[in-house]
């Protein structure tokens, strides 16, 4: 696995000059993923969403690799089709290079509208890595809730008001849904832990076959926090067990990091505007429900890892 010095010596294939907000975690995901991919050629695609929109404003692009625009729903279908064509060309001897295929999508494009395309691509066994940068809402179109939005979070379509105190439902566990496909490699990582993420990208690409990594990506605009806290909020999500770092390799579960002492979820939530209303005493019960859910999910994951 490449160390920091080696990674830093590689040229960036996702470059600066794009139009993301200062402190955006999505662009960190793309940059580190392409650095981790190493010297082999990469073909990338990205579902419509913040990452695609900020990085590909014609006639400019931040992608220094062949890049294909995808619609909101079909990033996985796009790259799986290209990979299938590549295999055919390789069989015919037209292409001889060893090429890697990477698809990116936000949580809206992955947990919601792109789930069918993703599930199909994983099930068909394409040699591709799908990376979901999960900022927990549809940020590009104005912060609408997705099925990845956590309970209690205020978004423009799950506002805090008289009727509801932010999103009513718990978030979907997509990582487990993809793990249930029985593919070679599934993992969760986070913006704020470059070592964990780049190792997982390297591992996913080296394994061959379909691979999926969900990366929790703090979004300073949608979450409401000062831009310099992006990495810190990613790490705090791990320290509270909200977002465990784990992997499922050939069906075997492994937790990659266990906090010495699990921090209360409020330490993470109360640094973000989207949860501000939950500080009010009348919302105490919601906080307790959220904490209980996190503890239960961690316990369930621990059992799968034989902890
Ligand atoms: C079929 C379709 N419906 C709606 C849209 C409008 N749209 C573009 S991006 C987007 C939200 C993207 O959200 P997400 O995937 O979470 O990525 P983010 O913007 O948060 O990075 C929506 C609703 C679209 N492009 N296509
Ligand atoms: S809204 Fe969020 S995800 Fe979109 S560019 Fe800004 S920080 Fe990045």
Tab-separated table of C-alpha atoms and ligand atoms in Angstrom:
chain	number	residue	atom	x	y	z
A	1	UNK	CA	0.000	0.000	0.000
A	2	UNK	CA	1.325	3.458	-0.901
A	3	UNK	CA	2.431	5.663	1.987
A	4	UNK	CA	1.864	9.392	2.189
A	5	UNK	CA	5.187	10.229	0.561
A	6	UNK	CA	4.481	7.935	-2.376
A	7	UNK	CA	0.962	9.239	-2.805
A	8	UNK	CA	2.178	12.836	-2.672
A	9	UNK	CA	4.776	12.121	-5.353
A	10	UNK	CA	2.088	10.935	-7.787
A	11	UNK	CA	0.638	13.657	-9.950
A	12	UNK	CA	-2.936	14.663	-9.183
A	13	UNK	CA	-5.457	13.225	-11.630
A	14	UNK	CA	-8.248	15.233	-10.045
A	15	UNK	CA	-6.913	18.745	-10.153
A	16	UNK	CA	-7.647	22.127	-8.586
A	17	UNK	CA	-9.480	24.978	-10.252
A	18	UNK	CA	-12.912	23.370	-9.897
A	19	UNK	CA	-15.831	25.237	-8.341
A	20	UNK	CA	-16.605	23.270	-5.198
A	21	UNK	CA	-17.283	25.149	-1.959
A	22	UNK	CA	-14.209	25.770	0.172
A	23	UNK	CA	-13.804	22.760	2.432
A	24	UNK	CA	-15.840	20.437	0.192
A	25	UNK	CA	-15.254	16.790	1.065
A	26	UNK	CA	-16.471	15.408	-2.294
A	27	UNK	CA	-13.466	16.698	-4.205
A	28	UNK	CA	-11.153	15.197	-1.570
A	29	UNK	CA	-12.776	11.821	-2.269
A	30	UNK	CA	-12.148	12.089	-6.026
A	31	UNK	CA	-8.579	13.337	-5.615
A	32	UNK	CA	-7.548	10.646	-3.139
A	33	UNK	CA	-9.318	7.873	-5.074
A	34	UNK	CA	-7.415	8.722	-8.266
A	35	UNK	CA	-4.121	9.080	-6.378
A	36	UNK	CA	-4.669	5.634	-4.875
A	37	UNK	CA	-5.388	4.148	-8.308
A	38	UNK	CA	-1.673	4.592	-9.120
A	39	UNK	CA	-0.104	4.489	-12.541
A	40	UNK	CA	-2.552	2.252	-14.393
A	41	UNK	CA	-4.981	4.049	-16.707
A	42	UNK	CA	-8.363	4.851	-15.197
A	43	UNK	CA	-11.662	5.573	-16.884
A	44	UNK	CA	-14.059	7.430	-14.601
A	45	UNK	CA	-17.660	8.511	-14.584
A	46	UNK	CA	-19.737	10.507	-12.150
A	47	UNK	CA	-23.465	10.742	-11.609
A	48	UNK	CA	-24.997	14.198	-11.835
A	49	UNK	CA	-24.514	15.834	-8.460
A	50	UNK	CA	-22.146	18.264	-6.787
A	51	UNK	CA	-18.950	16.414	-7.686
A	52	UNK	CA	-19.786	16.252	-11.373
A	53	UNK	CA	-21.224	19.747	-11.603
A	54	UNK	CA	-18.369	21.559	-9.860
A	55	UNK	CA	-15.628	19.695	-11.722
A	56	UNK	CA	-16.818	19.661	-15.337
A	57	UNK	CA	-18.066	23.109	-16.286
A	58	UNK	CA	-17.500	23.237	-20.041
A	59	UNK	CA	-14.923	23.871	-21.452
A	60	UNK	CA	-13.011	23.031	-18.268
A	61	UNK	CA	-12.531	19.807	-16.357
A	62	UNK	CA	-10.742	18.838	-13.161
A	63	UNK	CA	-10.498	15.195	-14.301
A	64	UNK	CA	-7.124	14.384	-15.815
A	65	UNK	CA	-8.375	10.927	-16.817
A	66	UNK	CA	-10.891	9.915	-19.500
A	67	UNK	CA	-14.195	10.984	-17.944
A	68	UNK	CA	-17.764	10.237	-18.989
A	69	UNK	CA	-20.748	12.291	-17.850
A	70	UNK	CA	-23.576	10.214	-16.449
A	71	UNK	CA	-27.151	11.094	-15.659
A	72	UNK	CA	-28.264	11.265	-12.020
A	73	UNK	CA	-29.282	7.606	-12.002
A	74	UNK	CA	-26.866	5.650	-14.146
A	75	UNK	CA	-23.241	6.027	-13.121
A	76	UNK	CA	-22.951	2.284	-12.437
A	77	UNK	CA	-24.646	1.361	-15.723
A	78	UNK	CA	-22.335	3.695	-17.662
A	79	UNK	CA	-19.093	2.305	-16.302
A	80	UNK	CA	-20.271	-1.309	-16.440
A	81	UNK	CA	-21.072	-0.846	-20.134
A	82	UNK	CA	-17.655	0.621	-20.818
A	83	UNK	CA	-16.002	-2.200	-18.896
A	84	UNK	CA	-17.949	-4.775	-20.941
A	85	UNK	CA	-16.839	-3.106	-24.189
A	86	UNK	CA	-13.246	-3.039	-22.912
A	87	UNK	CA	-13.334	-6.762	-22.176
A	88	UNK	CA	-14.567	-7.441	-25.691
A	89	UNK	CA	-11.866	-5.232	-27.246
A	90	UNK	CA	-9.256	-6.941	-25.113
A	91	UNK	CA	-10.450	-10.367	-26.288
A	92	UNK	CA	-10.174	-9.145	-29.878
A	93	UNK	CA	-6.667	-7.830	-29.202
A	94	UNK	CA	-7.572	-4.221	-30.045
A	95	UNK	CA	-6.755	-3.054	-26.523
A	96	UNK	CA	-3.858	-4.505	-24.572
A	97	UNK	CA	-3.579	-2.135	-21.600
A	98	UNK	CA	-4.787	-2.991	-18.126
A	99	UNK	CA	-7.475	-0.357	-17.502
A	100	UNK	CA	-9.361	0.389	-14.298
A	101	UNK	CA	-12.952	1.539	-14.141
A	102	UNK	CA	-14.298	3.816	-11.454
A	103	UNK	CA	-17.766	5.255	-10.954
A	104	UNK	CA	-18.644	8.013	-8.503
A	105	UNK	CA	-22.056	9.000	-7.231
A	106	UNK	CA	-23.559	11.023	-4.400
A	107	UNK	CA	-25.948	9.469	-1.929
A	108	UNK	CA	-28.955	10.598	-3.982
A	109	UNK	CA	-27.449	9.041	-7.099
A	110	UNK	CA	-26.506	5.878	-5.237
A	111	UNK	CA	-28.854	5.120	-2.312
A	112	UNK	CA	-31.917	6.388	-4.193
A	113	UNK	CA	-32.282	6.841	-7.942
A	114	UNK	CA	-29.149	4.902	-8.956
A	115	UNK	CA	-29.674	1.896	-6.704
A	116	UNK	CA	-31.144	-0.293	-9.446
A	117	UNK	CA	-28.259	0.432	-11.838
A	118	UNK	CA	-25.745	-0.162	-9.050
A	119	UNK	CA	-27.325	-3.414	-7.919
A	120	UNK	CA	-27.408	-4.704	-11.496
A	121	UNK	CA	-23.769	-3.826	-12.140
A	122	UNK	CA	-22.634	-5.451	-8.897
A	123	UNK	CA	-24.664	-8.587	-9.585
A	124	UNK	CA	-23.362	-8.943	-13.154
A	125	UNK	CA	-19.814	-9.058	-11.821
A	126	UNK	CA	-18.165	-6.228	-13.733
A	127	UNK	CA	-14.576	-5.373	-12.895
A	128	UNK	CA	-15.303	-1.908	-11.495
A	129	UNK	CA	-15.111	0.150	-8.355
A	130	UNK	CA	-18.121	2.217	-7.366
A	131	UNK	CA	-17.462	4.998	-4.851
A	132	UNK	CA	-20.397	6.676	-3.181
A	133	UNK	CA	-19.481	10.054	-1.696
A	134	UNK	CA	-22.203	10.221	0.891
A	135	UNK	CA	-22.947	13.763	2.064
A	136	UNK	CA	-26.365	12.663	3.269
A	137	UNK	CA	-28.602	14.822	1.070
A	138	UNK	CA	-29.134	16.063	-2.492
A	139	UNK	CA	-26.750	18.984	-2.124
A	140	UNK	CA	-26.443	20.092	-5.747
A	141	UNK	CA	-30.138	20.871	-6.088
A	142	UNK	CA	-30.556	22.647	-2.760
A	143	UNK	CA	-30.218	20.183	0.146
A	144	UNK	CA	-33.180	17.833	-0.247
A	145	UNK	CA	-33.394	14.744	1.960
A	146	UNK	CA	-32.263	11.359	0.648
A	147	UNK	CA	-32.571	7.891	2.131
A	148	UNK	CA	-29.043	8.455	3.507
A	149	UNK	CA	-30.095	11.553	5.459
A	150	UNK	CA	-29.944	10.763	9.174
A	151	UNK	CA	-32.989	10.990	11.406
A	152	UNK	CA	-33.498	14.464	12.851
A	153	UNK	CA	-31.512	16.236	10.126
A	154	UNK	CA	-33.174	19.375	8.748
A	155	UNK	CA	-33.182	19.587	4.951
A	156	UNK	CA	-35.342	21.637	2.595
A	157	UNK	CA	-37.715	18.680	2.153
A	158	UNK	CA	-37.534	17.525	5.793
A	159	UNK	CA	-37.467	20.876	7.548
A	160	UNK	CA	-37.625	21.481	11.257
A	161	UNK	CA	-41.007	23.068	11.876
A	162	UNK	CA	-44.373	22.631	13.533
A	163	UNK	CA	-45.134	19.342	11.768
A	164	UNK	CA	-41.789	17.525	11.940
A	165	UNK	CA	-38.474	18.011	13.767
A	166	UNK	CA	-36.287	17.353	10.726
A	167	UNK	CA	-36.201	13.975	8.957
A	168	UNK	CA	-38.485	11.460	10.635
A	169	UNK	CA	-36.966	8.241	9.270
A	170	UNK	CA	-33.651	6.576	10.105
A	171	UNK	CA	-31.142	6.378	7.272
A	172	UNK	CA	-30.869	3.390	4.965
A	173	UNK	CA	-27.872	1.111	5.438
A	174	UNK	CA	-26.723	0.853	1.834
A	175	UNK	CA	-23.342	-0.665	2.671
A	176	UNK	CA	-25.122	-3.721	4.050
A	177	UNK	CA	-27.422	-3.893	1.027
A	178	UNK	CA	-24.420	-3.983	-1.290
A	179	UNK	CA	-22.625	-6.483	0.974
A	180	UNK	CA	-25.662	-8.736	0.537
A	181	UNK	CA	-24.764	-8.960	-3.171
A	182	UNK	CA	-21.865	-11.210	-2.163
A	183	UNK	CA	-19.308	-9.258	-4.213
A	184	UNK	CA	-15.540	-9.478	-3.522
A	185	UNK	CA	-15.110	-6.151	-1.733
A	186	UNK	CA	-17.355	-3.733	0.150
A	187	UNK	CA	-16.161	-1.074	2.590
A	188	UNK	CA	-16.967	2.087	4.465
A	189	UNK	CA	-14.473	4.908	4.752
A	190	UNK	CA	-14.526	8.584	5.627
A	191	UNK	CA	-13.189	11.955	4.527
A	192	UNK	CA	-10.635	12.812	7.211
A	193	UNK	CA	-8.816	9.460	7.168
A	194	UNK	CA	-6.771	9.443	3.942
A	195	UNK	CA	-4.858	6.331	4.960
A	196	UNK	CA	-7.975	4.232	5.495
A	197	UNK	CA	-9.566	5.458	2.262
A	198	UNK	CA	-6.587	5.133	-0.070
A	199	UNK	CA	-5.794	1.649	1.265
A	200	UNK	CA	-9.366	0.588	0.599
A	201	UNK	CA	-9.304	1.955	-2.939
A	202	UNK	CA	-6.035	0.124	-3.649
A	203	UNK	CA	-7.407	-3.086	-2.190
A	204	UNK	CA	-10.702	-2.807	-4.071
A	205	UNK	CA	-8.926	-2.276	-7.402
A	206	UNK	CA	-6.406	-5.035	-6.780
A	207	UNK	CA	-9.060	-7.629	-5.958
A	208	UNK	CA	-10.746	-7.485	-9.344
A	209	UNK	CA	-14.477	-7.861	-9.839
A	210	UNK	CA	-17.122	-5.524	-8.528
A	211	UNK	CA	-16.233	-3.411	-5.495
A	212	UNK	CA	-18.102	-0.745	-3.556
A	213	UNK	CA	-16.873	1.872	-1.084
A	214	UNK	CA	-19.202	4.240	0.771
A	215	UNK	CA	-17.331	7.308	1.980
A	216	UNK	CA	-18.973	9.613	4.492
A	217	UNK	CA	-18.389	13.099	3.141
A	218	UNK	CA	-19.002	16.145	5.310
A	219	UNK	CA	-20.626	18.985	3.326
A	220	UNK	CA	-20.104	22.360	4.918
A	221	UNK	CA	-23.094	23.897	3.122
A	222	UNK	CA	-25.680	21.194	3.745
A	223	UNK	CA	-24.488	20.247	7.209
A	224	UNK	CA	-23.783	23.825	8.274
A	225	UNK	CA	-20.314	24.165	9.754
A	226	UNK	CA	-17.128	26.205	9.125
A	227	UNK	CA	-15.138	24.801	6.162
A	228	UNK	CA	-12.023	24.028	8.180
A	229	UNK	CA	-13.928	21.359	10.149
A	230	UNK	CA	-14.540	18.964	7.232
A	231	UNK	CA	-11.916	16.360	8.160
A	232	UNK	CA	-12.648	16.739	11.865
A	233	UNK	CA	-16.363	16.085	11.379
A	234	UNK	CA	-15.560	13.005	9.324
A	235	UNK	CA	-13.359	11.628	12.090
A	236	UNK	CA	-15.901	12.488	14.775
A	237	UNK	CA	-18.537	10.474	12.907
A	238	UNK	CA	-16.216	7.497	13.356
A	239	UNK	CA	-15.420	8.262	17.019
A	240	UNK	CA	-19.153	8.304	17.803
A	241	UNK	CA	-19.720	4.984	15.976
A	242	UNK	CA	-22.133	6.779	13.668
A	243	UNK	CA	-19.965	5.729	10.723
A	244	UNK	CA	-17.889	2.631	11.476
A	245	UNK	CA	-14.840	2.013	9.311
A	246	UNK	CA	-15.172	-1.578	8.178
A	247	UNK	CA	-14.783	-3.845	5.198
A	248	UNK	CA	-16.339	-7.017	3.875
A	249	UNK	CA	-13.766	-8.942	1.888
A	250	UNK	CA	-15.019	-12.108	0.202
A	251	UNK	CA	-17.877	-12.155	2.699
A	252	UNK	CA	-15.631	-11.751	5.744
A	253	UNK	CA	-16.409	-8.743	7.950
A	254	UNK	CA	-13.684	-6.716	9.609
A	255	UNK	CA	-13.905	-3.517	11.679
A	256	UNK	CA	-10.851	-1.422	10.834
A	257	UNK	CA	-11.049	0.954	13.767
A	258	UNK	CA	-12.657	0.781	17.198
A	259	UNK	CA	-12.840	4.009	19.202
A	260	UNK	CA	-11.186	3.712	22.620
A	261	UNK	CA	-14.285	5.227	24.144
A	262	UNK	CA	-17.365	5.784	22.025
A	263	UNK	CA	-18.217	9.503	22.091
A	264	UNK	CA	-21.892	10.523	22.444
A	265	UNK	CA	-23.515	11.293	19.096
A	266	UNK	CA	-24.370	14.823	20.276
A	267	UNK	CA	-20.651	15.716	20.061
A	268	UNK	CA	-20.907	15.224	16.318
A	269	UNK	CA	-24.437	16.512	15.782
A	270	UNK	CA	-24.197	19.718	17.749
A	271	UNK	CA	-21.370	21.062	15.589
A	272	UNK	CA	-23.788	21.103	12.658
A	273	UNK	CA	-26.583	23.550	11.895
A	274	UNK	CA	-28.816	20.828	10.442
A	275	UNK	CA	-29.288	19.331	13.931
A	276	UNK	CA	-29.450	22.610	15.857
A	277	UNK	CA	-33.158	22.265	16.707
A	278	UNK	CA	-32.457	18.998	18.516
A	279	UNK	CA	-30.744	20.955	21.293
A	280	UNK	CA	-34.192	22.032	22.501
A	281	UNK	CA	-35.418	20.122	25.586
A	282	UNK	CA	-38.625	18.949	23.857
A	283	UNK	CA	-36.463	17.035	21.352
A	284	UNK	CA	-34.462	15.102	23.957
A	285	UNK	CA	-36.366	11.870	23.210
A	286	UNK	CA	-35.300	12.034	19.550
A	287	UNK	CA	-31.652	12.271	20.583
A	288	UNK	CA	-32.087	9.220	22.793
A	289	UNK	CA	-33.667	7.275	19.919
A	290	UNK	CA	-30.776	8.254	17.629
A	291	UNK	CA	-28.151	7.194	20.177
A	292	UNK	CA	-29.950	3.890	20.735
A	293	UNK	CA	-30.029	3.209	17.008
A	294	UNK	CA	-26.294	3.904	16.648
A	295	UNK	CA	-25.447	1.600	19.546
A	296	UNK	CA	-27.651	-1.149	18.123
A	297	UNK	CA	-26.137	-0.867	14.634
A	298	UNK	CA	-22.622	-1.019	16.132
A	299	UNK	CA	-23.534	-4.103	18.184
A	300	UNK	CA	-24.993	-5.818	15.096
A	301	UNK	CA	-21.856	-5.015	13.096
A	302	UNK	CA	-19.654	-6.259	15.953
A	303	UNK	CA	-21.444	-9.629	15.892
A	304	UNK	CA	-20.783	-9.945	12.166
A	305	UNK	CA	-17.093	-9.277	12.901
A	306	UNK	CA	-17.080	-11.798	15.763
A	307	UNK	CA	-16.188	-9.081	18.284
B	1	LIG	C1	-33.772	11.981	-13.352
B	1	LIG	C2	-33.269	13.218	-12.676
B	1	LIG	N1	-33.948	13.712	-11.642
B	1	LIG	C3	-33.510	14.815	-11.011
B	1	LIG	C4	-32.370	15.436	-11.441
B	1	LIG	C5	-31.896	16.695	-10.746
B	1	LIG	N2	-30.740	16.431	-9.931
B	1	LIG	C6	-29.469	16.599	-10.369
B	1	LIG	S1	-28.321	16.294	-9.222
B	1	LIG	C7	-29.513	15.947	-8.068
B	1	LIG	C8	-29.158	15.622	-6.662
B	1	LIG	C9	-27.842	14.983	-6.472
B	1	LIG	O1	-27.751	14.538	-5.158
B	1	LIG	P1	-26.622	13.535	-4.715
B	1	LIG	O2	-26.590	12.356	-5.596
B	1	LIG	O3	-26.819	13.258	-3.268
B	1	LIG	O4	-25.277	14.340	-4.971
B	1	LIG	P2	-24.787	15.727	-4.334
B	1	LIG	O5	-25.408	16.826	-5.114
B	1	LIG	O6	-25.198	15.738	-2.899
B	1	LIG	O7	-23.315	15.691	-4.503
B	1	LIG	C10	-30.795	16.060	-8.617
B	1	LIG	C11	-32.049	15.838	-7.870
B	1	LIG	C12	-31.667	14.886	-12.527
B	1	LIG	N3	-30.525	15.410	-12.973
B	1	LIG	N4	-32.155	13.781	-13.128
B	2	LIG	S1	-22.668	21.854	-1.404
B	2	LIG	FE1	-21.439	20.403	-0.197
B	2	LIG	S2	-20.940	18.683	-1.596
B	2	LIG	FE2	-21.627	20.459	-2.828
B	2	LIG	S3	-19.759	21.538	-3.414
B	2	LIG	FE3	-20.513	22.523	-1.528
B	2	LIG	S4	-19.483	21.410	0.158
B	2	LIG	FE4	-19.244	20.168	-1.706
